[in-house]
C-alpha positions as semicolon CSV with decimal commas, in nm:
position;residue;x (nm);y (nm);z (nm)
1;M;0,000;0,000;0,000
2;K;0,131;0,342;-0,085
3;S;0,228;0,562;0,208
4;L;-0,070;0,736;0,363
5;S;0,163;1,013;0,483
6;I;0,241;1,109;0,122
7;K;-0,129;1,142;0,046
8;L;-0,185;1,352;0,355
9;Y;0,111;1,571;0,258
10;W;-0,039;1,660;-0,080
11;A;-0,388;1,711;0,059
12;T;-0,252;1,935;0,337
13;A;-0,041;2,133;0,089
14;L;-0,343;2,195;-0,131
15;L;-0,572;2,291;0,156
16;S;-0,313;2,535;0,287
17;I;-0,311;2,706;-0,052
18;A;-0,691;2,711;-0,045
19;N;-0,684;2,987;0,215
20;V;-0,498;3,199;-0,039
21;G;-0,694;3,070;-0,336
22;H;-1,012;3,249;-0,234
23;T;-0,839;3,585;-0,267
24;L;-0,577;3,520;-0,537
25;D;-0,753;3,687;-0,827
26;Y;-0,555;3,985;-0,948
27;A;-0,366;4,101;-1,257
28;G;-0,574;3,860;-1,461
29;V;-0,466;3,550;-1,260
30;Q;-0,717;3,307;-1,106
31;L;-0,618;3,011;-0,890
32;H;-0,837;2,709;-0,817
33;G;-0,778;2,365;-0,674
34;F;-0,929;2,043;-0,550
35;A;-0,848;1,741;-0,335
36;S;-1,034;1,419;-0,268
37;Q;-0,966;1,099;-0,076
38;G;-1,152;0,773;-0,124
39;Y;-1,196;0,445;0,059
40;F;-1,294;0,123;-0,124
41;L;-1,416;-0,206;0,019
42;S;-1,490;-0,485;-0,230
43;D;-1,567;-0,852;-0,272
44;G;-1,468;-1,059;-0,575
45;N;-1,196;-0,835;-0,720
46;N;-0,962;-0,561;-0,603
47;F;-1,032;-0,209;-0,723
48;Y;-0,753;0,046;-0,669
49;G;-0,534;-0,138;-0,422
50;D;-0,618;-0,432;-0,198
51;S;-0,979;-0,324;-0,164
52;Q;-1,093;-0,670;-0,057
53;R;-0,929;-0,580;0,273
54;G;-1,014;-0,211;0,245
55;S;-0,811;0,036;0,040
56;S;-0,747;0,410;0,060
57;E;-0,542;0,406;-0,262
58;F;-0,767;0,649;-0,447
59;M;-0,660;1,011;-0,407
60;E;-0,669;1,311;-0,638
61;A;-0,535;1,662;-0,583
62;G;-0,477;1,941;-0,830
63;I;-0,404;2,311;-0,857
64;N;-0,493;2,504;-1,172
65;A;-0,431;2,862;-1,277
66;N;-0,562;3,084;-1,554
67;W;-0,384;3,402;-1,660
68;L;-0,569;3,650;-1,881
69;A;-0,294;3,831;-2,070
70;N;-0,534;4,045;-2,274
71;N;-0,878;4,024;-2,434
72;K;-0,758;3,767;-2,685
73;L;-0,491;3,561;-2,507
74;N;-0,495;3,359;-2,189
75;V;-0,275;3,081;-2,050
76;A;-0,409;2,792;-1,839
77;G;-0,244;2,500;-1,665
78;Q;-0,291;2,238;-1,396
79;L;-0,064;2,031;-1,172
80;L;-0,213;1,697;-1,068
81;T;-0,125;1,412;-0,837
82;R;-0,342;1,101;-0,863
83;D;-0,313;0,771;-0,681
84;A;-0,539;0,493;-0,815
85;G;-0,406;0,159;-0,694
86;A;-0,154;0,014;-0,937
87;T;-0,306;0,204;-1,233
88;D;-0,165;0,543;-1,124
89;N;0,131;0,602;-0,894
90;G;0,056;0,943;-0,739
91;S;0,343;1,130;-0,906
92;V;0,299;1,503;-0,969
93;K;0,259;1,588;-1,336
94;I;0,154;1,870;-1,566
95;D;-0,201;1,768;-1,647
96;Y;-0,256;2,041;-1,903
97;L;-0,079;2,362;-2,002
98;F;-0,179;2,566;-2,304
99;A;-0,207;2,910;-2,457
100;D;-0,556;3,007;-2,577
101;Y;-0,590;3,269;-2,850
102;K;-0,936;3,395;-2,949
103;A;-0,898;3,496;-3,312
104;I;-1,263;3,599;-3,361
105;E;-1,517;3,690;-3,095
106;N;-1,842;3,882;-3,081
107;E;-2,160;3,868;-2,874
108;L;-2,290;3,552;-3,043
109;S;-1,994;3,356;-3,172
110;G;-1,623;3,299;-3,147
111;L;-1,332;3,104;-3,290
112;G;-0,998;3,032;-3,129
113;F;-0,689;2,815;-3,108
114;R;-0,514;2,641;-2,820
115;L;-0,154;2,525;-2,832
116;G;0,023;2,303;-2,580
117;R;-0,108;2,020;-2,367
118;V;-0,481;2,065;-2,424
119;R;-0,783;1,888;-2,273
120;N;-0,965;1,654;-2,509
121;A;-1,339;1,698;-2,558
122;Y;-1,467;1,343;-2,516
123;G;-1,816;1,269;-2,386
124;F;-1,975;1,494;-2,127
125;Y;-1,731;1,448;-1,839
126;N;-1,376;1,391;-1,965
127;E;-1,257;1,748;-1,919
128;T;-1,375;1,767;-1,555
129;R;-1,335;1,401;-1,457
130;D;-1,101;1,460;-1,161
131;V;-1,319;1,691;-0,952
132;L;-1,563;1,499;-0,733
133;V;-1,835;1,764;-0,742
134;T;-1,844;1,778;-1,124
135;R;-1,842;1,409;-1,217
136;P;-2,150;1,186;-1,207
137;S;-2,025;0,950;-0,932
138;I;-1,712;0,849;-0,742
139;L;-1,607;0,629;-1,034
140;M;-1,662;0,756;-1,384
141;P;-1,890;0,539;-1,601
142;Q;-1,652;0,255;-1,688
143;A;-1,830;0,175;-2,014
144;I;-1,736;0,510;-2,173
145;Y;-1,439;0,655;-1,982
146;Y;-1,230;0,341;-1,909
147;E;-1,152;0,458;-1,556
148;G;-1,071;0,117;-1,414
149;N;-0,857;0,031;-1,717
150;G;-0,616;0,312;-1,631
151;L;-0,651;0,489;-1,965
152;R;-0,704;0,841;-1,829
153;E;-0,364;0,955;-1,961
154;L;-0,464;0,867;-2,317
155;L;-0,808;1,026;-2,303
156;F;-0,772;1,338;-2,088
157;S;-0,521;1,552;-2,277
158;S;-0,306;1,567;-2,590
159;D;0,014;1,752;-2,672
160;G;-0,072;1,948;-2,984
161;A;-0,313;2,205;-3,124
162;Q;-0,686;2,255;-3,077
163;L;-0,933;2,451;-3,288
164;Y;-1,258;2,552;-3,120
165;S;-1,564;2,757;-3,209
166;Y;-1,906;2,838;-3,066
167;W;-2,234;2,994;-3,174
168;D;-2,490;3,130;-2,926
169;D;-2,839;3,274;-2,934
170;S;-3,079;3,373;-2,656
171;E;-3,169;3,013;-2,559
172;N;-2,936;2,772;-2,739
173;S;-2,565;2,729;-2,796
174;T;-2,349;2,513;-3,022
175;S;-1,978;2,441;-2,987
176;F;-1,715;2,251;-3,182
177;S;-1,358;2,146;-3,107
178;L;-1,092;1,958;-3,302
179;T;-0,769;1,840;-3,140
180;L;-0,466;1,725;-3,337
181;G;-0,201;1,571;-3,113
182;R;0,162;1,492;-3,177
183;N;0,354;1,174;-3,103
184;K;0,467;1,118;-2,745
185;S;0,611;0,833;-2,540
186;L;0,390;0,638;-2,303
187;S;0,465;0,593;-1,935
188;K;0,532;0,246;-1,796
189;D;0,205;0,268;-1,600
190;V;-0,001;0,324;-1,916
191;I;0,178;0,041;-2,101
192;A;0,108;-0,196;-1,811
193;N;-0,257;-0,084;-1,796
194;I;-0,308;-0,148;-2,169
195;L;-0,114;-0,473;-2,214
196;G;-0,127;-0,630;-1,868
197;G;0,125;-0,914;-1,835
198;T;0,231;-0,872;-2,200
199;S;0,391;-0,539;-2,103
200;Q;0,694;-0,731;-1,971
201;I;0,816;-0,787;-2,327
202;V;0,770;-0,419;-2,425
203;A;1,077;-0,195;-2,424
204;R;0,894;0,129;-2,504
205;G;0,560;0,259;-2,628
206;N;0,444;0,559;-2,825
207;L;0,115;0,738;-2,883
208;N;0,093;0,839;-3,250
209;Y;-0,100;1,143;-3,371
210;P;-0,416;1,126;-3,155
211;L;-0,722;1,301;-3,295
212;F;-1,030;1,410;-3,099
213;A;-1,335;1,603;-3,223
214;Q;-1,666;1,701;-3,065
215;L;-1,982;1,881;-3,174
216;S;-2,221;1,971;-2,891
217;H;-2,549;2,158;-2,864
218;N;-2,727;2,302;-2,558
219;I;-3,101;2,362;-2,574
220;A;-3,312;2,601;-2,364
221;G;-3,022;2,730;-2,159
222;G;-2,887;2,384;-2,081
223;R;-3,219;2,216;-2,003
224;S;-3,117;1,960;-2,262
225;R;-2,783;1,893;-2,427
226;I;-2,647;1,654;-2,686
227;A;-2,299;1,582;-2,818
228;L;-2,115;1,371;-3,073
229;S;-1,750;1,291;-2,994
230;M;-1,506;1,113;-3,224
231;F;-1,151;0,988;-3,168
232;D;-0,867;0,813;-3,349
233;I;-0,565;0,684;-3,155
234;G;-0,260;0,485;-3,267
235;L;-0,026;0,305;-3,026
236;E;0,309;0,149;-3,114
237;F;0,504;-0,080;-2,882
238;D;0,863;-0,193;-2,942
239;T;0,912;-0,545;-2,805
240;N;1,187;-0,794;-2,727
241;F;0,978;-1,081;-2,863
242;Q;1,112;-1,273;-3,160
243;G;0,871;-1,271;-3,451
244;A;0,697;-0,953;-3,344
245;S;0,946;-0,671;-3,295
246;S;0,654;-0,433;-3,260
247;L;0,292;-0,445;-3,149
248;D;0,058;-0,189;-3,301
249;L;-0,286;-0,097;-3,175
250;Y;-0,528;0,135;-3,352
251;A;-0,852;0,251;-3,189
252;N;-1,118;0,475;-3,336
253;G;-1,483;0,535;-3,266
254;Y;-1,748;0,775;-3,149
255;V;-1,955;0,864;-2,842
256;L;-2,316;0,986;-2,853
257;S;-2,419;1,181;-2,542
258;A;-2,756;1,318;-2,430
259;Q;-2,890;1,477;-2,113
260;H;-3,224;1,622;-2,004
261;N;-3,263;1,829;-1,686
262;L;-3,585;1,891;-1,495
263;Q;-3,637;2,082;-1,172
264;R;-3,535;1,787;-0,954
265;W;-3,442;1,514;-1,203
266;S;-3,155;1,478;-1,448
267;F;-3,127;1,194;-1,700
268;T;-2,799;1,123;-1,879
269;G;-2,708;0,860;-2,135
270;E;-2,398;0,792;-2,345
271;Y;-2,331;0,531;-2,612
272;S;-2,000;0,442;-2,777
273;L;-1,882;0,213;-3,053
274;T;-1,507;0,155;-3,070
275;T;-1,311;-0,042;-3,329
276;V;-0,976;-0,179;-3,212
277;K;-0,719;-0,336;-3,445
278;F;-0,411;-0,526;-3,326
279;E;-0,110;-0,596;-3,546
280;A;0,173;-0,819;-3,423
281;G;0,409;-0,870;-3,717
282;Q;0,442;-1,235;-3,818
283;L;0,195;-1,334;-3,546
284;G;-0,086;-1,176;-3,746
285;S;-0,358;-0,922;-3,672
286;A;-0,705;-0,905;-3,524
287;T;-0,991;-0,655;-3,527
288;T;-1,268;-0,625;-3,271
289;E;-1,551;-0,388;-3,187
290;I;-1,659;-0,276;-2,841
291;E;-2,014;-0,148;-2,790
292;A;-2,084;0,030;-2,462
293;S;-2,350;0,248;-2,303
294;Y;-2,491;0,371;-1,975
295;L;-2,804;0,543;-1,847
296;Q;-2,802;0,746;-1,525
297;A;-3,077;0,919;-1,329
298;K;-3,015;1,180;-1,061
299;Y;-3,271;1,316;-0,814
300;R;-3,203;1,635;-0,617
301;I;-3,363;1,599;-0,273
302;S;-3,238;1,947;-0,185
303;P;-2,975;2,185;-0,326
304;A;-2,716;2,012;-0,106
305;L;-2,825;1,647;-0,129
306;S;-2,887;1,422;-0,428
307;V;-2,919;1,051;-0,504
308;H;-2,829;0,879;-0,829
309;G;-2,846;0,542;-1,000
310;R;-2,681;0,406;-1,312
311;I;-2,676;0,097;-1,532
312;E;-2,383;0,029;-1,765
313;Y;-2,340;-0,229;-2,037
314;S;-2,051;-0,321;-2,266
315;A;-1,981;-0,613;-2,500
316;T;-1,817;-0,724;-2,820
317;P;-2,115;-0,747;-3,060
318;D;-2,011;-1,075;-3,223
319;R;-1,939;-1,243;-2,886
320;R;-2,194;-1,096;-2,647
321;N;-2,238;-1,408;-2,434
322;Q;-1,864;-1,432;-2,368
323;T;-1,778;-1,062;-2,331
324;D;-2,078;-0,874;-2,194
325;T;-2,030;-0,673;-1,873
326;Q;-2,298;-0,502;-1,668
327;H;-2,257;-0,256;-1,382
328;L;-2,531;-0,137;-1,149
329;M;-2,467;0,161;-0,921
330;F;-2,663;0,351;-0,658
331;G;-2,524;0,639;-0,456
332;L;-2,565;0,976;-0,294
333;K;-2,376;1,302;-0,290
334;W;-2,395;1,565;-0,015
335;S;-2,239;1,912;-0,018
336;P;-2,269;2,054;0,335
337;T;-2,092;2,373;0,220
338;A;-2,005;2,526;-0,114
339;N;-1,653;2,377;-0,098
340;W;-1,696;2,032;0,058
341;T;-1,855;1,720;-0,093
342;V;-1,920;1,378;0,062
343;A;-2,013;1,085;-0,165
344;A;-2,103;0,719;-0,118
345;D;-2,167;0,469;-0,400
346;L;-2,252;0,100;-0,405
347;Y;-2,160;-0,098;-0,720
348;G;-2,260;-0,441;-0,840
349;M;-2,050;-0,559;-1,136
350;R;-2,096;-0,867;-1,355
351;G;-1,811;-0,926;-1,598
352;T;-1,451;-0,814;-1,598
353;S;-1,456;-0,511;-1,829
354;G;-1,348;-0,207;-1,629
355;I;-1,188;-0,413;-1,351
356;P;-0,821;-0,309;-1,300
357;E;-0,638;-0,622;-1,410
358;I;-0,313;-0,484;-1,272
359;D;-0,464;-0,469;-0,920
360;N;-0,558;-0,837;-0,943
361;A;-0,236;-0,994;-1,074
362;G;-0,418;-1,085;-1,395
363;Q;-0,667;-1,309;-1,209
364;T;-1,014;-1,152;-1,215
365;N;-1,344;-1,297;-1,101
366;E;-1,674;-1,268;-1,285
367;R;-1,855;-1,073;-1,012
368;T;-1,757;-0,775;-0,797
369;E;-1,939;-0,585;-0,525
370;L;-1,787;-0,252;-0,427
371;L;-1,858;0,009;-0,161
372;A;-1,692;0,343;-0,240
373;L;-1,670;0,642;-0,005
374;M;-1,508;0,974;-0,086
375;L;-1,451;1,316;0,070
376;G;-1,370;1,607;-0,162
377;Y;-1,279;1,974;-0,135
378;H;-1,258;2,235;-0,409
379;F;-1,202;2,608;-0,427
């Protein structure tokens, strides 16, 4: 188990800055941050550490800043530390850092460019997935966001350029973004998360020219919203295995997202279809499709307290009986103050999709029950 003192150090450091963060808003600079600590208890499989005995190996803390240089240019960045069992090691990293230039802007529309490490628009929640108060539950929907598979590093941000635009009227708004990433090397953690035990034969891995695009539309001031996200990712692994000096993986697909908000109820659904192709030199190649979806309902008992439930499903269409996975979740979220959030979720999982293989030494069971508790702070 990772040292609890290290986690407490980062949480304490962030909370100490929080006292300044409320007032640090001058010369065009704004500072915000967040910290959360979770506790997992499971049966069947481990989830983020040895959760079958109780695990506190789920911690997130970040500090982000935004500097408005002038009416057209601003710079934004975030430092993040994240511990998620064996899928993330808690090291401090630059989560995103980019310059944002608004080339065209008027009262109803705008067009701009971002350059650097930019956040990818993917589904409804990818860009705010680390802040407890802004995501739909303690764990992101596994079927769409691959949280338990440890693929956050691939999905959250890209090193490259992003084009964005928006069009507004009195009630509705439409936005578009296109991200073109450059090649970059993959960390050992990501390689292990993707390949599992096979990662032992991999010397290095690279992400090749990731592409993300999203078109979204808000109706009636956000009462309803829809989005279409698309992505194309190439991964290349150099190996020490005779007969396959390299392993190549190509993934592309789309996500359809929809949400409808009522006075007390919110209903959210997302559907994805992903095509994955493996190439292993003389060993041959294989192509598979992954179909996934979820539906979530949220009921606001009061402005501070809400309950939510979700059903998730994923499968390979041509082998549904062998590959289908279903997750059921029920939970609550309570914000006693504007800055603090307490959450509790209960998960029932059938199937192994979304279960961190690296936390289970490659031996996963068909069923998992999980109790997740989390305390979060943001400013």
